[in-house]
CSV table of C-alpha atoms in Angstrom, one decimal:
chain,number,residue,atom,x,y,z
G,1,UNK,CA,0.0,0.0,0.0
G,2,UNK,CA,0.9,3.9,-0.6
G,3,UNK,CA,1.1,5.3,2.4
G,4,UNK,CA,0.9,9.2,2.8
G,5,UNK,CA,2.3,11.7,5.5
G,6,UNK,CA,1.3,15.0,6.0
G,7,UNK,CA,3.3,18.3,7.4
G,8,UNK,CA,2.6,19.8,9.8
G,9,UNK,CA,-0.1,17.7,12.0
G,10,UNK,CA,-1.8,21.1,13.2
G,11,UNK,CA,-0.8,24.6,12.8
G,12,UNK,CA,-2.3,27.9,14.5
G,13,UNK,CA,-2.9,31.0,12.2
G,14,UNK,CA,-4.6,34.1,11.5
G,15,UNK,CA,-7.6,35.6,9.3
G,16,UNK,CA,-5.6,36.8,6.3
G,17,UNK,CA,-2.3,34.2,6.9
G,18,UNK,CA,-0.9,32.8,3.7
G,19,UNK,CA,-1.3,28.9,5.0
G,20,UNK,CA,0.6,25.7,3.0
G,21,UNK,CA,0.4,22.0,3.9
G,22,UNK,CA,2.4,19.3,2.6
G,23,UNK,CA,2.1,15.9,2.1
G,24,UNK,CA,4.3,13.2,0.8
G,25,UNK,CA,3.9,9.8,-0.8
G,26,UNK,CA,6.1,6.9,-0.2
G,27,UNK,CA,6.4,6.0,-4.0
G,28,UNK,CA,5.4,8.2,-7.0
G,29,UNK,CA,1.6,8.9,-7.6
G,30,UNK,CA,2.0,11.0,-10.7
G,31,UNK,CA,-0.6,13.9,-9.8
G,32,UNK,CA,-3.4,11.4,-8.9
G,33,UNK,CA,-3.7,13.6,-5.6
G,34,UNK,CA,-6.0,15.1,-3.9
G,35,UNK,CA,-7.2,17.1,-1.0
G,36,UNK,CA,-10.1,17.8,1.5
G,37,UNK,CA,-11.6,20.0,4.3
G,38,UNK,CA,-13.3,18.4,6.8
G,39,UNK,CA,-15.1,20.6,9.9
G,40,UNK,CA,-16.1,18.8,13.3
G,41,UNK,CA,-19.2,16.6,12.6
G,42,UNK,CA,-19.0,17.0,8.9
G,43,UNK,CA,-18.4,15.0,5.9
G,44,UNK,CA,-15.3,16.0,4.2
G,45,UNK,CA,-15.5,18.4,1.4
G,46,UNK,CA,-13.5,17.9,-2.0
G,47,UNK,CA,-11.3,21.2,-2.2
G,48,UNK,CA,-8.5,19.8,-5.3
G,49,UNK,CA,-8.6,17.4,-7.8
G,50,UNK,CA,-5.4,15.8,-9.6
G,51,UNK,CA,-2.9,17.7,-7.4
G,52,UNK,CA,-3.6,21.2,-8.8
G,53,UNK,CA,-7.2,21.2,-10.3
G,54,UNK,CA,-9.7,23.1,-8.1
G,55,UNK,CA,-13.0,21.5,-7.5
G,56,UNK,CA,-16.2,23.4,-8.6
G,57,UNK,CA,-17.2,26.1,-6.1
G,58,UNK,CA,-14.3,25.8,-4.2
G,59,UNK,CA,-12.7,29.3,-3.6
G,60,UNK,CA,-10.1,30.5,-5.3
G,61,UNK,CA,-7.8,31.2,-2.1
G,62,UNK,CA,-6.7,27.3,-2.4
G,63,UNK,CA,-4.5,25.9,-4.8
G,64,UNK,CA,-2.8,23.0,-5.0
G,65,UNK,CA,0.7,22.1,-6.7
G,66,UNK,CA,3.1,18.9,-6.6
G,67,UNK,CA,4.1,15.8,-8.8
G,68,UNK,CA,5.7,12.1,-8.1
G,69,UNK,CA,5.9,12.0,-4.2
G,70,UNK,CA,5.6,15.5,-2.8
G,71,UNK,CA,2.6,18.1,-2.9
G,72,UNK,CA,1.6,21.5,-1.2
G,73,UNK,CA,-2.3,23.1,-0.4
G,74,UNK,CA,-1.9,26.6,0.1
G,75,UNK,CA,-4.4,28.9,1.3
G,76,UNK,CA,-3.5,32.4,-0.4
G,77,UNK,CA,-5.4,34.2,2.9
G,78,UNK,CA,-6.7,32.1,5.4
G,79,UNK,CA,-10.7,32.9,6.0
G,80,UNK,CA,-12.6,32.3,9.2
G,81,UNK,CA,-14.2,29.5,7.6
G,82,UNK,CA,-10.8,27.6,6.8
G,83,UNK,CA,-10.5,26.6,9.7
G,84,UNK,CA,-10.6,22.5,10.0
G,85,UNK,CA,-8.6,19.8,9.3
G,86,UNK,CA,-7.5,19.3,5.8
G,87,UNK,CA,-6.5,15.4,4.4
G,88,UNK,CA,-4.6,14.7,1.5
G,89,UNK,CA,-5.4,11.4,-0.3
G,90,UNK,CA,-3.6,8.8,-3.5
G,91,UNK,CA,-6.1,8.0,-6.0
G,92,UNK,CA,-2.6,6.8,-7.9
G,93,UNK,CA,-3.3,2.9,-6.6
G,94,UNK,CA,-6.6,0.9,-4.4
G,95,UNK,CA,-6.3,1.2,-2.1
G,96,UNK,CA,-7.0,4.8,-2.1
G,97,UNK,CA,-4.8,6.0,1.1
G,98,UNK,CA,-5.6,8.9,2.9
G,99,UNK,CA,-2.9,11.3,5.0
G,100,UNK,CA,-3.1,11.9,8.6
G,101,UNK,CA,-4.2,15.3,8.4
G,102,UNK,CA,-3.8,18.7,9.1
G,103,UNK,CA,-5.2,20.4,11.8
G,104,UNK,CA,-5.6,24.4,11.3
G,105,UNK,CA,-6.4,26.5,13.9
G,106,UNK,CA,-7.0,30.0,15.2
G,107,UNK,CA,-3.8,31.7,16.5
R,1,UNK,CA,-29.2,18.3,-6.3
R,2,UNK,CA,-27.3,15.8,-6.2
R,3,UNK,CA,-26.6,14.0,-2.8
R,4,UNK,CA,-26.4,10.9,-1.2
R,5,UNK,CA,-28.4,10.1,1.7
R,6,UNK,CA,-27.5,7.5,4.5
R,7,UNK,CA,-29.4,5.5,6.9
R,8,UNK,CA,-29.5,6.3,10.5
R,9,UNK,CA,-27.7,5.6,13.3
R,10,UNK,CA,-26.7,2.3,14.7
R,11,UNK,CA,-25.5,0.3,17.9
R,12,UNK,CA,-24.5,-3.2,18.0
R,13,UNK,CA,-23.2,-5.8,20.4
R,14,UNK,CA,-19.4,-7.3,19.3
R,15,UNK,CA,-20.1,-9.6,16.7
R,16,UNK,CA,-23.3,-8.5,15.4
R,17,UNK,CA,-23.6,-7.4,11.5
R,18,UNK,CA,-24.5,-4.0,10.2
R,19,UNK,CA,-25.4,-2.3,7.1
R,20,UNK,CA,-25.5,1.0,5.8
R,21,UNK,CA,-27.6,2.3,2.8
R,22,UNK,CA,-26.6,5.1,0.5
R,23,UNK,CA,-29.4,6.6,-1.4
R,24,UNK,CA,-28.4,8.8,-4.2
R,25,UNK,CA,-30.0,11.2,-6.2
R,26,UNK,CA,-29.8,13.8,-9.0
R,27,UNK,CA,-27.3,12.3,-11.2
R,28,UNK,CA,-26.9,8.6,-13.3
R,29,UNK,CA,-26.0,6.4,-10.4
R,30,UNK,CA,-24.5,3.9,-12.9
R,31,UNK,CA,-22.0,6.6,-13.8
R,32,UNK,CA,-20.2,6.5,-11.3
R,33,UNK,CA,-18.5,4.3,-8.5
R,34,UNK,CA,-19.3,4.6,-4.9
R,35,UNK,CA,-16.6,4.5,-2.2
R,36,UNK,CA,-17.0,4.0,1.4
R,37,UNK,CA,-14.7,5.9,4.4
R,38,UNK,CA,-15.1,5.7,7.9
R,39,UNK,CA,-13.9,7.9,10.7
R,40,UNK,CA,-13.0,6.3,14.6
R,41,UNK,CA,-13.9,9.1,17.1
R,42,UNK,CA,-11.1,11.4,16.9
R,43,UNK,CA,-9.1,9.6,14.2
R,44,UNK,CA,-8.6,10.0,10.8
R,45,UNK,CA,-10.2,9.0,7.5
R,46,UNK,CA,-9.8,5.1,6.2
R,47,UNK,CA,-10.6,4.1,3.0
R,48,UNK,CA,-12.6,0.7,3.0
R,49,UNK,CA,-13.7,-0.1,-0.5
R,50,UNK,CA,-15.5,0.8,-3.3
R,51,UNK,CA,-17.9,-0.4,-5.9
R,52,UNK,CA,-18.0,0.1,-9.3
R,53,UNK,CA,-21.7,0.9,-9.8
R,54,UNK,CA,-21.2,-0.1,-13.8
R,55,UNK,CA,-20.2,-3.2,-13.5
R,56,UNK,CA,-20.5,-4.6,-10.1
R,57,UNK,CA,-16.4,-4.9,-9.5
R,58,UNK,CA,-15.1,-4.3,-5.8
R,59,UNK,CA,-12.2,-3.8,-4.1
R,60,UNK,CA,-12.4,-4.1,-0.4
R,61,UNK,CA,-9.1,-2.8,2.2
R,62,UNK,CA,-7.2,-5.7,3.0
R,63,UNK,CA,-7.8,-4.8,6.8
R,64,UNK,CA,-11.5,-5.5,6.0
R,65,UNK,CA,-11.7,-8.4,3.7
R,66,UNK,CA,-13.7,-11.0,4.7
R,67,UNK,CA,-15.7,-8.9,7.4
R,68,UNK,CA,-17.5,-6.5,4.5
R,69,UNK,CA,-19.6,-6.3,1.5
R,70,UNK,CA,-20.3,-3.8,-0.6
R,71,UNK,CA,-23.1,-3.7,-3.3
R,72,UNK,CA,-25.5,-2.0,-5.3
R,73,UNK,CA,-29.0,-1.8,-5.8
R,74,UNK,CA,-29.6,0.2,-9.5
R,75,UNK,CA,-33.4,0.1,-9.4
R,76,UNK,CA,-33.7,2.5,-6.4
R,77,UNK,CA,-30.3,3.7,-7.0
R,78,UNK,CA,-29.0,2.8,-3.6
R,79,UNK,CA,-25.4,1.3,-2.5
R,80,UNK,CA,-24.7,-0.9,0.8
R,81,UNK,CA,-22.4,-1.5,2.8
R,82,UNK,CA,-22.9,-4.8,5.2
R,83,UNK,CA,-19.5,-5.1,8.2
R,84,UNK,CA,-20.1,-8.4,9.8
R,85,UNK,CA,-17.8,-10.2,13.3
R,86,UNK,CA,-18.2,-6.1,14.4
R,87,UNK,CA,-16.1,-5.4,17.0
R,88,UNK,CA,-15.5,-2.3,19.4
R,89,UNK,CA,-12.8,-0.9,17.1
R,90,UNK,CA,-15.3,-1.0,14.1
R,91,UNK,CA,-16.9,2.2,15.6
R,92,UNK,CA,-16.3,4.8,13.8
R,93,UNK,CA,-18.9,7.1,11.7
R,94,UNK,CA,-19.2,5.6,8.0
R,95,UNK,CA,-19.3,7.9,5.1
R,96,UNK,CA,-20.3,6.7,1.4
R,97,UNK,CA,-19.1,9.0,-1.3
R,98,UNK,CA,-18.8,9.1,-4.9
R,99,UNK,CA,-16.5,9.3,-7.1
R,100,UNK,CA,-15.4,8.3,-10.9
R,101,UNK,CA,-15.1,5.1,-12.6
R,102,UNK,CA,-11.1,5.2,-12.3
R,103,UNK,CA,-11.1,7.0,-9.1
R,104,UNK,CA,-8.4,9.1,-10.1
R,105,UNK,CA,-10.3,12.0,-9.6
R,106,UNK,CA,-11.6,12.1,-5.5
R,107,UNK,CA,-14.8,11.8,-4.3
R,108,UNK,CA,-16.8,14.9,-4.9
R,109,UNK,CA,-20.0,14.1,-3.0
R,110,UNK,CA,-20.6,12.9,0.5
R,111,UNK,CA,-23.5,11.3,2.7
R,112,UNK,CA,-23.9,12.8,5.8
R,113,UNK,CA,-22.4,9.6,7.6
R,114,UNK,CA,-24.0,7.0,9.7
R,115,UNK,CA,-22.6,6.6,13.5
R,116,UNK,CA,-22.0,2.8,14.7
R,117,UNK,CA,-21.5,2.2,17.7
R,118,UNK,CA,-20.2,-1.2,18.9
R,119,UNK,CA,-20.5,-1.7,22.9
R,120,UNK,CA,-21.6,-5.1,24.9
């Protein structure tokens, strides 16, 4: 199995912060990446597709980037409503890991 | 719109059976493939399985096989997902979501999750 990492496992930031995440692969996944946000007693929400492809809807503060093994979410300027926990997840091989995750909170 | 509804809560004595329905609506079911994720109380998300709607194929977790089954129902356009030998670390909240035939692409819509709750 692929198994992911993610860096850091929480951070604490402000309204307006420039925010990135990474996460890692233990064998190249081409860009068959991608990430979510989940909120306390919600279903996760699909934020980036295929490492750098922004789901519908999603705003246009996050972006994704990366190829092969290592790949970045950045949040141009963190909103009150970022803040959750964000997984990254291998669609590259089944079975489809997921990362740790990312907890981001207020500073 | 298009959304996937689960079934409600449930609790269940160690080695008991469960199974969750996914209901889906406002797009071709048979379109897509239906994974399913679950979520121990303050844990992380695992990936159990998925089914392709299109052709009936599965691939289960190896953690899992043998314990689960997932299938499909296209007349009422509803997906399952029966855990059997349950035991206490099998509670978790269990999420269905879809995604694409390949997969490659995530899994853009989400039930709402159904809690189980394993406990003697």
């Amino acid at each position: 199995d692929i198994q992911m990492t993610q860096s850091p496992s929480s951070l604490s930031a402000s309204v307006g912060d420039r925010v990135t995440i990474t996460c890692r692969a233990s064998q190249s996944i081409s860009n068959y990446l991608n990430w979510y946000q989940q909120k306390p007693g919600k279903a996760p929400k699909l934020l980036i597709y295929a490492a750098s492809s922004l789901q519908s809807g999603v705003p246009s503060r996050f972006s994704g980037s990366g190829s092969g093994t290592d790949f970045t979410l950045t949040i141009s300027s963190l909103q009150p409503e970022d803040f959750a926990t964000y997984y990254c997840q291998q669609s590259y091989n089944t079975p489809f890991t997921f990362g740790p995750g990312t907890k981001v909170d207020i500073k | 719109q298009v959304q996937l509804v689960q079934s409600g809560a449930e609790v269940k004595k160690p080695g008991a059976s469960v199974k969750v329905s996914c209901k889906a609506s406002g797009y071709t079911f048979p379109s897509y493939a239906i994974s399913w994720v679950r979520q121990a109380p303050g844990q992380g998300l695992e990936w159990m399985g998925w089914i392709s709607i299109y052709n009936g194929n599965t691939y289960y977790a190896q953690n899992l096989q043998g314990r689960v089954t997932m299938t499909t129902d296209t007349s009422t356009s509803t997906a399952y997902m029966e855990l059997r030998s349950l035991r206490s670390d099998d509670t978790a909240v269990y999420y269905c979501a879809r995604g694409s035939r390949s997969g490659t692409n995530g899994m853009d819509v989400w039930g709402q999750g159904t809690s189980v709750t394993v406990s003697s």
